[in-house]
mmCIF file of C-alpha atoms and ligand atoms in Angstrom:
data_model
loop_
_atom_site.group_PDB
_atom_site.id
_atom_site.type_symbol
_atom_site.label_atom_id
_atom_site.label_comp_id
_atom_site.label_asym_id
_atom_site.label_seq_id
_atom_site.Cartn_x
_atom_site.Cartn_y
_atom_site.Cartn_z
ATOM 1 C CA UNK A 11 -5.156 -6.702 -12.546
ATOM 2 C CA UNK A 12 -1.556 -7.376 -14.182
ATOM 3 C CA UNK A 13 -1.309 -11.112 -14.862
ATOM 4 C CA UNK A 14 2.228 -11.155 -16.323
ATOM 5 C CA UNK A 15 5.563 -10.232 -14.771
ATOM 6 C CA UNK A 16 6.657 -7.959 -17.771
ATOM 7 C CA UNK A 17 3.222 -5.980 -17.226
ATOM 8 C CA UNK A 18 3.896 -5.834 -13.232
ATOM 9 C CA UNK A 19 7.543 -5.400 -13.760
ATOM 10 C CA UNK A 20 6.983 -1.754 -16.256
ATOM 11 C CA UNK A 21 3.832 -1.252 -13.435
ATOM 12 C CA UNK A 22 6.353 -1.301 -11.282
ATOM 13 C CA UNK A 23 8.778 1.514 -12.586
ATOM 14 C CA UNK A 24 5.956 3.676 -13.125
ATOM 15 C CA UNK A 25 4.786 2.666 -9.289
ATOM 16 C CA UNK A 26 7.684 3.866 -7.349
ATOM 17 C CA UNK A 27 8.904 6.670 -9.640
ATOM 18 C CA UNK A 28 7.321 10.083 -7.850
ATOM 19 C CA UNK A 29 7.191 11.946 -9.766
ATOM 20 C CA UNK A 30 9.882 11.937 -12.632
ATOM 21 C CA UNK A 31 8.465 9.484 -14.151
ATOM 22 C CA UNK A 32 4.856 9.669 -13.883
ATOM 23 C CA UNK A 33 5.253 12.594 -15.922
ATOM 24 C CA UNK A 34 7.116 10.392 -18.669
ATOM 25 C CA UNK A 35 3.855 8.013 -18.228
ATOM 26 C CA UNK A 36 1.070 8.059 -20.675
ATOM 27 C CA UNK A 37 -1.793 8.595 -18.673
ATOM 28 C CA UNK A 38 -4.435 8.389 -21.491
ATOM 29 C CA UNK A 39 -5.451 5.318 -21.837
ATOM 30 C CA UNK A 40 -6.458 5.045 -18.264
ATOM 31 C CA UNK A 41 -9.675 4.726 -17.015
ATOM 32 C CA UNK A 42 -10.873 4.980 -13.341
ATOM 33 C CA UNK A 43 -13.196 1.878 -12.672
ATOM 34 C CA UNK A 44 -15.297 2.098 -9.801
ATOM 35 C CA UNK A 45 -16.893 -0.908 -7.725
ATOM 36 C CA UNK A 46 -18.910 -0.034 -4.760
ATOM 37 C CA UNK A 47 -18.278 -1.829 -1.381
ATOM 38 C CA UNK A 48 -20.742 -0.188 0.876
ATOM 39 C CA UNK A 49 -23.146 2.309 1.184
ATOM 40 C CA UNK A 50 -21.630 5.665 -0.378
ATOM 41 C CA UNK A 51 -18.269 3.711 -0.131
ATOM 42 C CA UNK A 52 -16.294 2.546 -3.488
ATOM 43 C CA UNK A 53 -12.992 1.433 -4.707
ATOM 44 C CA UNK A 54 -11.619 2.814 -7.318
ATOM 45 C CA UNK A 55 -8.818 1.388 -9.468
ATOM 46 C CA UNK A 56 -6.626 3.234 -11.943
ATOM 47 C CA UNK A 57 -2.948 3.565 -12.383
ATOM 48 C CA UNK A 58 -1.179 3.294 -8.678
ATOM 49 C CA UNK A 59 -2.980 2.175 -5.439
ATOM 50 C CA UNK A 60 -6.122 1.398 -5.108
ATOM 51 C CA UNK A 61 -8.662 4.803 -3.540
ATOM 52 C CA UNK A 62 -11.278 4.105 -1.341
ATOM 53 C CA UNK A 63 -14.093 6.959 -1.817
ATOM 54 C CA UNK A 64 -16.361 7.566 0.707
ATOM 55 C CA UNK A 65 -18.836 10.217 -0.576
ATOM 56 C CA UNK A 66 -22.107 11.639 1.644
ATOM 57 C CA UNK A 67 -23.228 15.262 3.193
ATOM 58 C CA UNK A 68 -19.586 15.908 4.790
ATOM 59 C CA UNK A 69 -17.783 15.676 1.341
ATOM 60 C CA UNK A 70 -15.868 13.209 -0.471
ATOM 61 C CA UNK A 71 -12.998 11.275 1.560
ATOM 62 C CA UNK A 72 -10.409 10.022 -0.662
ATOM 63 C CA UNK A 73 -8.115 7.054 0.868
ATOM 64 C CA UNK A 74 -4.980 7.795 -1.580
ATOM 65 C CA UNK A 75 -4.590 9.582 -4.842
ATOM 66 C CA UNK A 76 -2.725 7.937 -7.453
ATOM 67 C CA UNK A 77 -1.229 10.382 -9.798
ATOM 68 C CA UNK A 78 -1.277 14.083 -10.391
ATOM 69 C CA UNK A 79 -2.337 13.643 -13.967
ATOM 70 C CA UNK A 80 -4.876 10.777 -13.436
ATOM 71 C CA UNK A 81 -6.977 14.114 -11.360
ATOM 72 C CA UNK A 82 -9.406 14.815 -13.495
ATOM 73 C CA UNK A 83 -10.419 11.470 -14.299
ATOM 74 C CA UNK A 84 -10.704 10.798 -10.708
ATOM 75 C CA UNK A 85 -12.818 13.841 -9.856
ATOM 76 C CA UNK A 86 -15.106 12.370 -12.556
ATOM 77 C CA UNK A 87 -15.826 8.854 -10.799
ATOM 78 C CA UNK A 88 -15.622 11.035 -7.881
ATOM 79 C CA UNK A 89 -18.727 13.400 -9.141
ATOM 80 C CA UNK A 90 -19.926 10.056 -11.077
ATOM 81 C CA UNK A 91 -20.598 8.087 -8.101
ATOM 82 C CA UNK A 92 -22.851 11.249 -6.272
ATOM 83 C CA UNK A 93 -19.556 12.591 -3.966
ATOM 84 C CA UNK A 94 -19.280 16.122 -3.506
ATOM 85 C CA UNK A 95 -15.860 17.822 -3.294
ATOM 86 C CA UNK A 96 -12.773 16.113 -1.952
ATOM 87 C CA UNK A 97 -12.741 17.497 1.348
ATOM 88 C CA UNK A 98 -10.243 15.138 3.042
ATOM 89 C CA UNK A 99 -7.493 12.579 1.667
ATOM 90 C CA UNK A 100 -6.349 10.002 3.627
ATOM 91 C CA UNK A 101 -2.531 8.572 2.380
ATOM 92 C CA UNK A 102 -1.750 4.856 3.663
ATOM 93 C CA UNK A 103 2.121 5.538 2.817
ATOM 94 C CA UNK A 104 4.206 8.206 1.158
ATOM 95 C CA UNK A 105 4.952 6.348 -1.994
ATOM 96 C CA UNK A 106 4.302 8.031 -5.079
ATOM 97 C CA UNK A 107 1.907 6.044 -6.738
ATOM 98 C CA UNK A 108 -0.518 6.551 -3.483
ATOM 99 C CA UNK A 109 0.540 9.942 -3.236
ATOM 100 C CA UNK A 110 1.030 11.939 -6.295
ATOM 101 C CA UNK A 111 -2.176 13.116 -7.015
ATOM 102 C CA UNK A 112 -2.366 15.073 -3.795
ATOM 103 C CA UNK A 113 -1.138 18.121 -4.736
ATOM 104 C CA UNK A 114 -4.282 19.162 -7.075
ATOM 105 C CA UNK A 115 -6.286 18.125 -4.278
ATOM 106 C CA UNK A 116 -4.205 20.293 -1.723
ATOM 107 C CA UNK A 117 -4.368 22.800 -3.534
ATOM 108 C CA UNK A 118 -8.384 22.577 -4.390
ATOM 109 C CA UNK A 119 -8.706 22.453 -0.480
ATOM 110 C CA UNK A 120 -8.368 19.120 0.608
ATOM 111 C CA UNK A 121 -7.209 18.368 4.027
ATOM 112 C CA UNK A 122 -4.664 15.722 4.103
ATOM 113 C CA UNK A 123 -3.813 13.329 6.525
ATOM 114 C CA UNK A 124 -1.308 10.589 7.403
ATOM 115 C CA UNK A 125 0.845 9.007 9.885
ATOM 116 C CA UNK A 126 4.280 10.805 11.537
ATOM 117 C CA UNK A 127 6.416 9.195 9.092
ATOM 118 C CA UNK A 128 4.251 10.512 5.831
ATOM 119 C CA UNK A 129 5.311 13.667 6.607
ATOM 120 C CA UNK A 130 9.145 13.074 7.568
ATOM 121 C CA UNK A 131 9.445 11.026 4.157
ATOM 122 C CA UNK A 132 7.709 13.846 1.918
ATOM 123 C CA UNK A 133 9.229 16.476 3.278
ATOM 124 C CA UNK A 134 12.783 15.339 2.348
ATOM 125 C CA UNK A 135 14.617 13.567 -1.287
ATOM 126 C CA UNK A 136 13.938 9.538 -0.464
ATOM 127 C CA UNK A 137 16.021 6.979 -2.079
ATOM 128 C CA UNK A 138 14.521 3.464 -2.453
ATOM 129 C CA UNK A 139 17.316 1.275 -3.413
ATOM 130 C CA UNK A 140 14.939 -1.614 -4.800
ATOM 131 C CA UNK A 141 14.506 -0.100 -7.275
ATOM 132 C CA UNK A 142 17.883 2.685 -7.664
ATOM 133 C CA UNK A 143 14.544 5.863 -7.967
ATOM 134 C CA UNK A 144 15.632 8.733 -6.058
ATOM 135 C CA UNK A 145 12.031 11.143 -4.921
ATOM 136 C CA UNK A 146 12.719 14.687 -4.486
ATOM 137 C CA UNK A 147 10.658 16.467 -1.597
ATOM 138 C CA UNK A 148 6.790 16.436 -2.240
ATOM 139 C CA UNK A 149 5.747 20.234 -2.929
ATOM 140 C CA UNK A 150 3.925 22.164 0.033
ATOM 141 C CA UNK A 151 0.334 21.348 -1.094
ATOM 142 C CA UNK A 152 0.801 17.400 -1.216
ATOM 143 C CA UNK A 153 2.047 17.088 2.089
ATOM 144 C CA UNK A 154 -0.218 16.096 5.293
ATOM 145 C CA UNK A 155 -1.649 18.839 7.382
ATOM 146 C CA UNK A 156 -2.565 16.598 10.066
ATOM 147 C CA UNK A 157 -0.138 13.915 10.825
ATOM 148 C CA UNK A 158 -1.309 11.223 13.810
ATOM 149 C CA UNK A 159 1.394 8.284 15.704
ATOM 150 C CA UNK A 160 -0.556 5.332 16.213
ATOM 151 C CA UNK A 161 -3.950 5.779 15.864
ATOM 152 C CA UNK A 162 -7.187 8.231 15.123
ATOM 153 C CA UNK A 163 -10.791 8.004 14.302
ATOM 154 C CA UNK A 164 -12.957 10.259 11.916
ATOM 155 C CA UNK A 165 -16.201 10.490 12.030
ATOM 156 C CA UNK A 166 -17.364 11.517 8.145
ATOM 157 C CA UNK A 167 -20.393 10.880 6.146
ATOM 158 C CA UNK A 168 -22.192 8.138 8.969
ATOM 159 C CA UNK A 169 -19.078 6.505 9.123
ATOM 160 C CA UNK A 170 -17.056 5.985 11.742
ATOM 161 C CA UNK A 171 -13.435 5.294 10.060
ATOM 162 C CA UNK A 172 -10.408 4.204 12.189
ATOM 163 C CA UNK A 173 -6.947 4.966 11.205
ATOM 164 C CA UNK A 174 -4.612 2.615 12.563
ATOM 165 C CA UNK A 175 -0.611 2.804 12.528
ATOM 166 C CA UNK A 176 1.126 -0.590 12.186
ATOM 167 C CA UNK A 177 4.339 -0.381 12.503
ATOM 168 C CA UNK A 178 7.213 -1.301 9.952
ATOM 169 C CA UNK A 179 5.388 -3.535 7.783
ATOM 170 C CA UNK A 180 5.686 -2.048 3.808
ATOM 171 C CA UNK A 181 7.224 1.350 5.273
ATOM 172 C CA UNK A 182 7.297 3.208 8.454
ATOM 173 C CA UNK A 183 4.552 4.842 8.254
ATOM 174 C CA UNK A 184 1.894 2.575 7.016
ATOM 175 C CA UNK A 185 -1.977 2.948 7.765
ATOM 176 C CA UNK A 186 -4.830 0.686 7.629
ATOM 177 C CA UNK A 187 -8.045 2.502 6.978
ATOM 178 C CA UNK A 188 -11.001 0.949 8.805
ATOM 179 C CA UNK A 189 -14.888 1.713 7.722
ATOM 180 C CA UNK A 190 -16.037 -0.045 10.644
ATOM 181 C CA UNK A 191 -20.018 0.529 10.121
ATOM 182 C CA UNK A 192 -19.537 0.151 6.947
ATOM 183 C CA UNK A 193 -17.289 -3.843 7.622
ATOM 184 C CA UNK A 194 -14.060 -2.481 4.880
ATOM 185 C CA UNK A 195 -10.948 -1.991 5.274
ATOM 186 C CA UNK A 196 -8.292 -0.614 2.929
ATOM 187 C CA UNK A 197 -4.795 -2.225 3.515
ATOM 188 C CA UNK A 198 -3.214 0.246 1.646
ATOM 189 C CA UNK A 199 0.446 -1.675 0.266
ATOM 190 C CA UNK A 200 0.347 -3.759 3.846
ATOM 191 C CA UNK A 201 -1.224 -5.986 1.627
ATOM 192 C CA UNK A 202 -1.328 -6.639 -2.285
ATOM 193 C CA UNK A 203 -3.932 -9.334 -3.347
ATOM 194 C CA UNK A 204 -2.122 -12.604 -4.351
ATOM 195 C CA UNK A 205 1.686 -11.762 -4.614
ATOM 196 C CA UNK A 206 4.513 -11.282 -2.291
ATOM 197 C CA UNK A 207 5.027 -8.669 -0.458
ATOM 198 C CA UNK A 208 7.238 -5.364 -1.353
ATOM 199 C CA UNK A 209 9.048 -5.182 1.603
ATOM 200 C CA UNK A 210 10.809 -1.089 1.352
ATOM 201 C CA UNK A 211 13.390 -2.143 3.721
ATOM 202 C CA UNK A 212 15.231 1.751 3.097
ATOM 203 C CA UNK A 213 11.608 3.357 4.184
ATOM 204 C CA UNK A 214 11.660 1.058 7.601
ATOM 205 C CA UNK A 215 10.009 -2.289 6.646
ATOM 206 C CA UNK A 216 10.014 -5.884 7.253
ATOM 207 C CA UNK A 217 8.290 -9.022 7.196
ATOM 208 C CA UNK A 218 7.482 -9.225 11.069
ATOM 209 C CA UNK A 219 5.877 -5.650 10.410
ATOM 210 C CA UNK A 220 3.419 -7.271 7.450
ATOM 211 C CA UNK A 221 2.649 -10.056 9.540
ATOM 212 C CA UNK A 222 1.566 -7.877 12.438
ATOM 213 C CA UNK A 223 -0.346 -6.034 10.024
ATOM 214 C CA UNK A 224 -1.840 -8.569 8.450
ATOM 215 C CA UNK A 225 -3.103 -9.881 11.944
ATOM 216 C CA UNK A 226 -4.117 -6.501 12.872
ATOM 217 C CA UNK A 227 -6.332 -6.711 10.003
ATOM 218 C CA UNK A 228 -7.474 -10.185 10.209
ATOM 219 C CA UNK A 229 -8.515 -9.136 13.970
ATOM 220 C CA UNK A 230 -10.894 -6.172 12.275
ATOM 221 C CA UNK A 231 -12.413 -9.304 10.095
ATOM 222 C CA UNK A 232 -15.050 -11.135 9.579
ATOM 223 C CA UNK A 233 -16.795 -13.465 6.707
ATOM 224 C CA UNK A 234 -18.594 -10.303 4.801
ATOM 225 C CA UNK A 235 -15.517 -7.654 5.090
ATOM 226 C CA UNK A 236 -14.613 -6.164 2.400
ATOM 227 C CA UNK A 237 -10.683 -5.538 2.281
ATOM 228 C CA UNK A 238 -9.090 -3.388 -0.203
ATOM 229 C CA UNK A 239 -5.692 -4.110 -1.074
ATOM 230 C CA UNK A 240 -2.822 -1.457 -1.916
ATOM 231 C CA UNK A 241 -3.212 -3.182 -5.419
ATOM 232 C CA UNK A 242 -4.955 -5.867 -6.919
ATOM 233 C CA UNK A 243 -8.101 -7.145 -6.745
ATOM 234 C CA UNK A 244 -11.011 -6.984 -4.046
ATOM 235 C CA UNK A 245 -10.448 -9.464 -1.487
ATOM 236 C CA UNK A 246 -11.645 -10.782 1.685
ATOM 237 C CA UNK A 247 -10.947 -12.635 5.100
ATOM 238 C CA UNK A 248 -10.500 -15.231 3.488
ATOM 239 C CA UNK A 249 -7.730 -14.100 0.826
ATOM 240 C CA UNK A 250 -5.754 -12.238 4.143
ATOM 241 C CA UNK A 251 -5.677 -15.665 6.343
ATOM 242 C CA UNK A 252 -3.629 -16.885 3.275
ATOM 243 C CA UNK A 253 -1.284 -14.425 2.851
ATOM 244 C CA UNK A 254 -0.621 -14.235 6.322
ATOM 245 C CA UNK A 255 0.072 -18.168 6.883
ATOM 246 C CA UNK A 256 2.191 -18.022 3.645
ATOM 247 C CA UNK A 257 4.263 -15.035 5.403
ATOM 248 C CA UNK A 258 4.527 -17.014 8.645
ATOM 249 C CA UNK A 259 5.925 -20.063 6.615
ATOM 250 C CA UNK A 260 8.437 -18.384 5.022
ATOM 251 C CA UNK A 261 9.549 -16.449 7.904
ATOM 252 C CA UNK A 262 10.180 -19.545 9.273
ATOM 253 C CA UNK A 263 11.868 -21.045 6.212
ATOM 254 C CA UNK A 264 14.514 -17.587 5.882
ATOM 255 C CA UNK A 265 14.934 -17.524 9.909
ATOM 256 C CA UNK A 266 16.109 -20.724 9.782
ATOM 257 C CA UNK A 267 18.722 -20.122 7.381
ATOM 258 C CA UNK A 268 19.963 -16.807 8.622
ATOM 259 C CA UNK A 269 20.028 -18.305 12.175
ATOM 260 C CA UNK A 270 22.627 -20.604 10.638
ATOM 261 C CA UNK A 271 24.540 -17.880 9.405
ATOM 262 C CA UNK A 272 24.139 -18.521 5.990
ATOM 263 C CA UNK A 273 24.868 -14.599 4.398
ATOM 264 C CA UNK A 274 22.173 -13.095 1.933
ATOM 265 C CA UNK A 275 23.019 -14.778 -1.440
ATOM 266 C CA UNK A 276 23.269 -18.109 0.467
ATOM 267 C CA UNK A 277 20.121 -17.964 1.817
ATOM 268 C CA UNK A 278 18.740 -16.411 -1.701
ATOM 269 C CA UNK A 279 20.096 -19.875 -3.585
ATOM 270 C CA UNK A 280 18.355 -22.086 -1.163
ATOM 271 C CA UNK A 281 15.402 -20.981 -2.670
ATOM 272 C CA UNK A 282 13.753 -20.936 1.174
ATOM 273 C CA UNK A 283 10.029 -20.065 -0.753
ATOM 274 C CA UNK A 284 10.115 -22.879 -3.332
ATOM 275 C CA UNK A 285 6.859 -23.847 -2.483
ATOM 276 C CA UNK A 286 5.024 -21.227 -2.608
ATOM 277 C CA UNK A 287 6.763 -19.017 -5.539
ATOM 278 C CA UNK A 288 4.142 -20.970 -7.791
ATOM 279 C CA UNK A 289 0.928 -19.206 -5.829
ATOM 280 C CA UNK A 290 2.896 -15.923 -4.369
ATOM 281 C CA UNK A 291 6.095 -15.091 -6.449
ATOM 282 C CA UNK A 292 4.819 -14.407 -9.857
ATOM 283 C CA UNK A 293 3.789 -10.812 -9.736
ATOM 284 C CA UNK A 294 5.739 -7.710 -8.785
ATOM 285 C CA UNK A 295 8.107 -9.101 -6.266
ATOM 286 C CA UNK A 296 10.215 -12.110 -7.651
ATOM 287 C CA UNK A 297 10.860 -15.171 -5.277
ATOM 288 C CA UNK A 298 15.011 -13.517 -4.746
ATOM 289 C CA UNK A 299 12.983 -10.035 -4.093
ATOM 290 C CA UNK A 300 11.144 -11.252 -1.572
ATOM 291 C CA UNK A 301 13.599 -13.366 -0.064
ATOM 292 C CA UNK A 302 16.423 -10.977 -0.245
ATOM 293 C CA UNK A 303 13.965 -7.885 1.525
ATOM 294 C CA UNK A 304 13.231 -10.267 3.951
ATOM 295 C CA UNK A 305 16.374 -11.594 4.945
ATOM 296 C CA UNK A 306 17.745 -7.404 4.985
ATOM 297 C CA UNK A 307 15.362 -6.613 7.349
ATOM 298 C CA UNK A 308 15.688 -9.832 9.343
ATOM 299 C CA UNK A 309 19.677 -8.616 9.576
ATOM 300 C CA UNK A 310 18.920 -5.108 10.018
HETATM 301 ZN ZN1 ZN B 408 3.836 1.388 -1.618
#
């Protein structure tokens, strides 16, 4: 959606800024576009992650929320594309820009649900060093109310929807949100279409948790699924195979140095990713982002 790295770089301060400064944001100009991937099933894209809506006679099903002041505007493509009230909201993770528009929904009745680790991380002040943003404690009403470990399955508007743990991937409490009737799966930030990965090593990640996920995910594909990515684009099988072999490569590349004992900046100026910073490493994670998260959580 963001083709430069200025635009993804000031997307990015507004992304992982819950919610000091999406209040500072001007929320505006946004509008909610809405693209429909299956039979009362759409993605919506805003300002934040991407929402899945699934909309029929049990009530709308939000998968993430975006931002508190982006509500009303997403009640409108909500009521725009025939759902009903928001009567559950699914989070992927507990970063802001996924999660800050959950407590008008909360509070409106919603029943939200994550994994464990959602709840631990919103109901205490987080600190993500990437990017020096401290996140006070989410109020009461934007918190889960069900919380699950590994895995659960609802069964809401003809669809049967799997919600699927993988572990330590883009955080520790990551969820990929399977339609399975339906062939579409949201990846929530386990997967953003075309760019390295954000790898939140101080909320539990690594690069041996993406590519797990992005296998568990391949393994719920075929040729027609529909994947929706934590940000960016549509994409499909495909578009995952591709990020997954480039995550596999470069694993290999940054094992190979830290196995030699090379320390971080070491490994960082032997530019292990050179090849592929071209295709991967011009959006919101730089080549020495990537490299640097990876080799962290490699040393961890
Ligand atoms: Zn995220």
């Amino acid at each position: 959606m963001l083709k430069t790295r200025l635009a993804l770089g000031c997307a990015a301060a507004v992304m992982f800024s819950w919610p000091a400064l999406a209040q500072d944001q001007d929320f505006s100009a946004v509008q909610i576009e809405t693209q429909q991937v299956g039979n009362g099933l759409y993605m919506l894209i805003g300002s934040g992650g991407n929402i899945a809506l699934s909309t029929g006679a049990d009530g709308s099903v939000l998968v993430d929320t975006q931002y508190a002041p982006l509500n009303g505007k997403i009640l409108a493509a909500v009521k725009a594309a025939g759902g009903g009230d928001v009567k559950y909201v699914i989070n992927t993770h507990w970063h802001g820009d996924h999660t800050g528009g959950n407590e008008p929904l909360g509070k409106a009745g919603a029943v939200i649900i994550a994994h464990d680790n959602v709840l631990v991380r919103l109901s205490s002040e987080q600190f993500m060093a990437a990017f020096n943003q401290k996140s006070p404690p989410a109020p009461a009403a934007a918190r889960p109310v069900i919380t699950y470990p590994q895995r659960t399955t609802f069964h809401l508007n003809g669809n049967v929807v799997n919600l699927v743990h993988v572990n330590n991937a883009h955080t520790d409490g990551d969820s990929i949100v399977h339609f399975t009737n339906a062939n579409v799966i949201h990846t929530g930030d386990t997967y953003m279409k075309d760019v390295y990965p954000f790898i939140d090593v101080g909320s539990g990640g690594s690069l041996d948790g993406f590519i797990a996920a992005s296998e568990a995910v391949l393994a719920r594909s075929d040729a027609n699924t529909k994947i929706i990515p934590g940000h960016g684009a549509l994409a499909n099988k495909a578009d995952m195979q591709r990020f997954h072999d480039m995550l596999v490569a470069c694993r290999g590349l940054i094992k190979a140095l830290v196995d030699q004992g090379k320390t971080e900046d070491e490994v960082v100026a032997a530019k292990p990713t050179a090849e592929f910073d071209a295709a991967w490493g011009m959006g919101f994670m730089t080549p020495e982002q990537f490299t640097r998260f990876s080799y962290q959580a490699m040393k961890r």
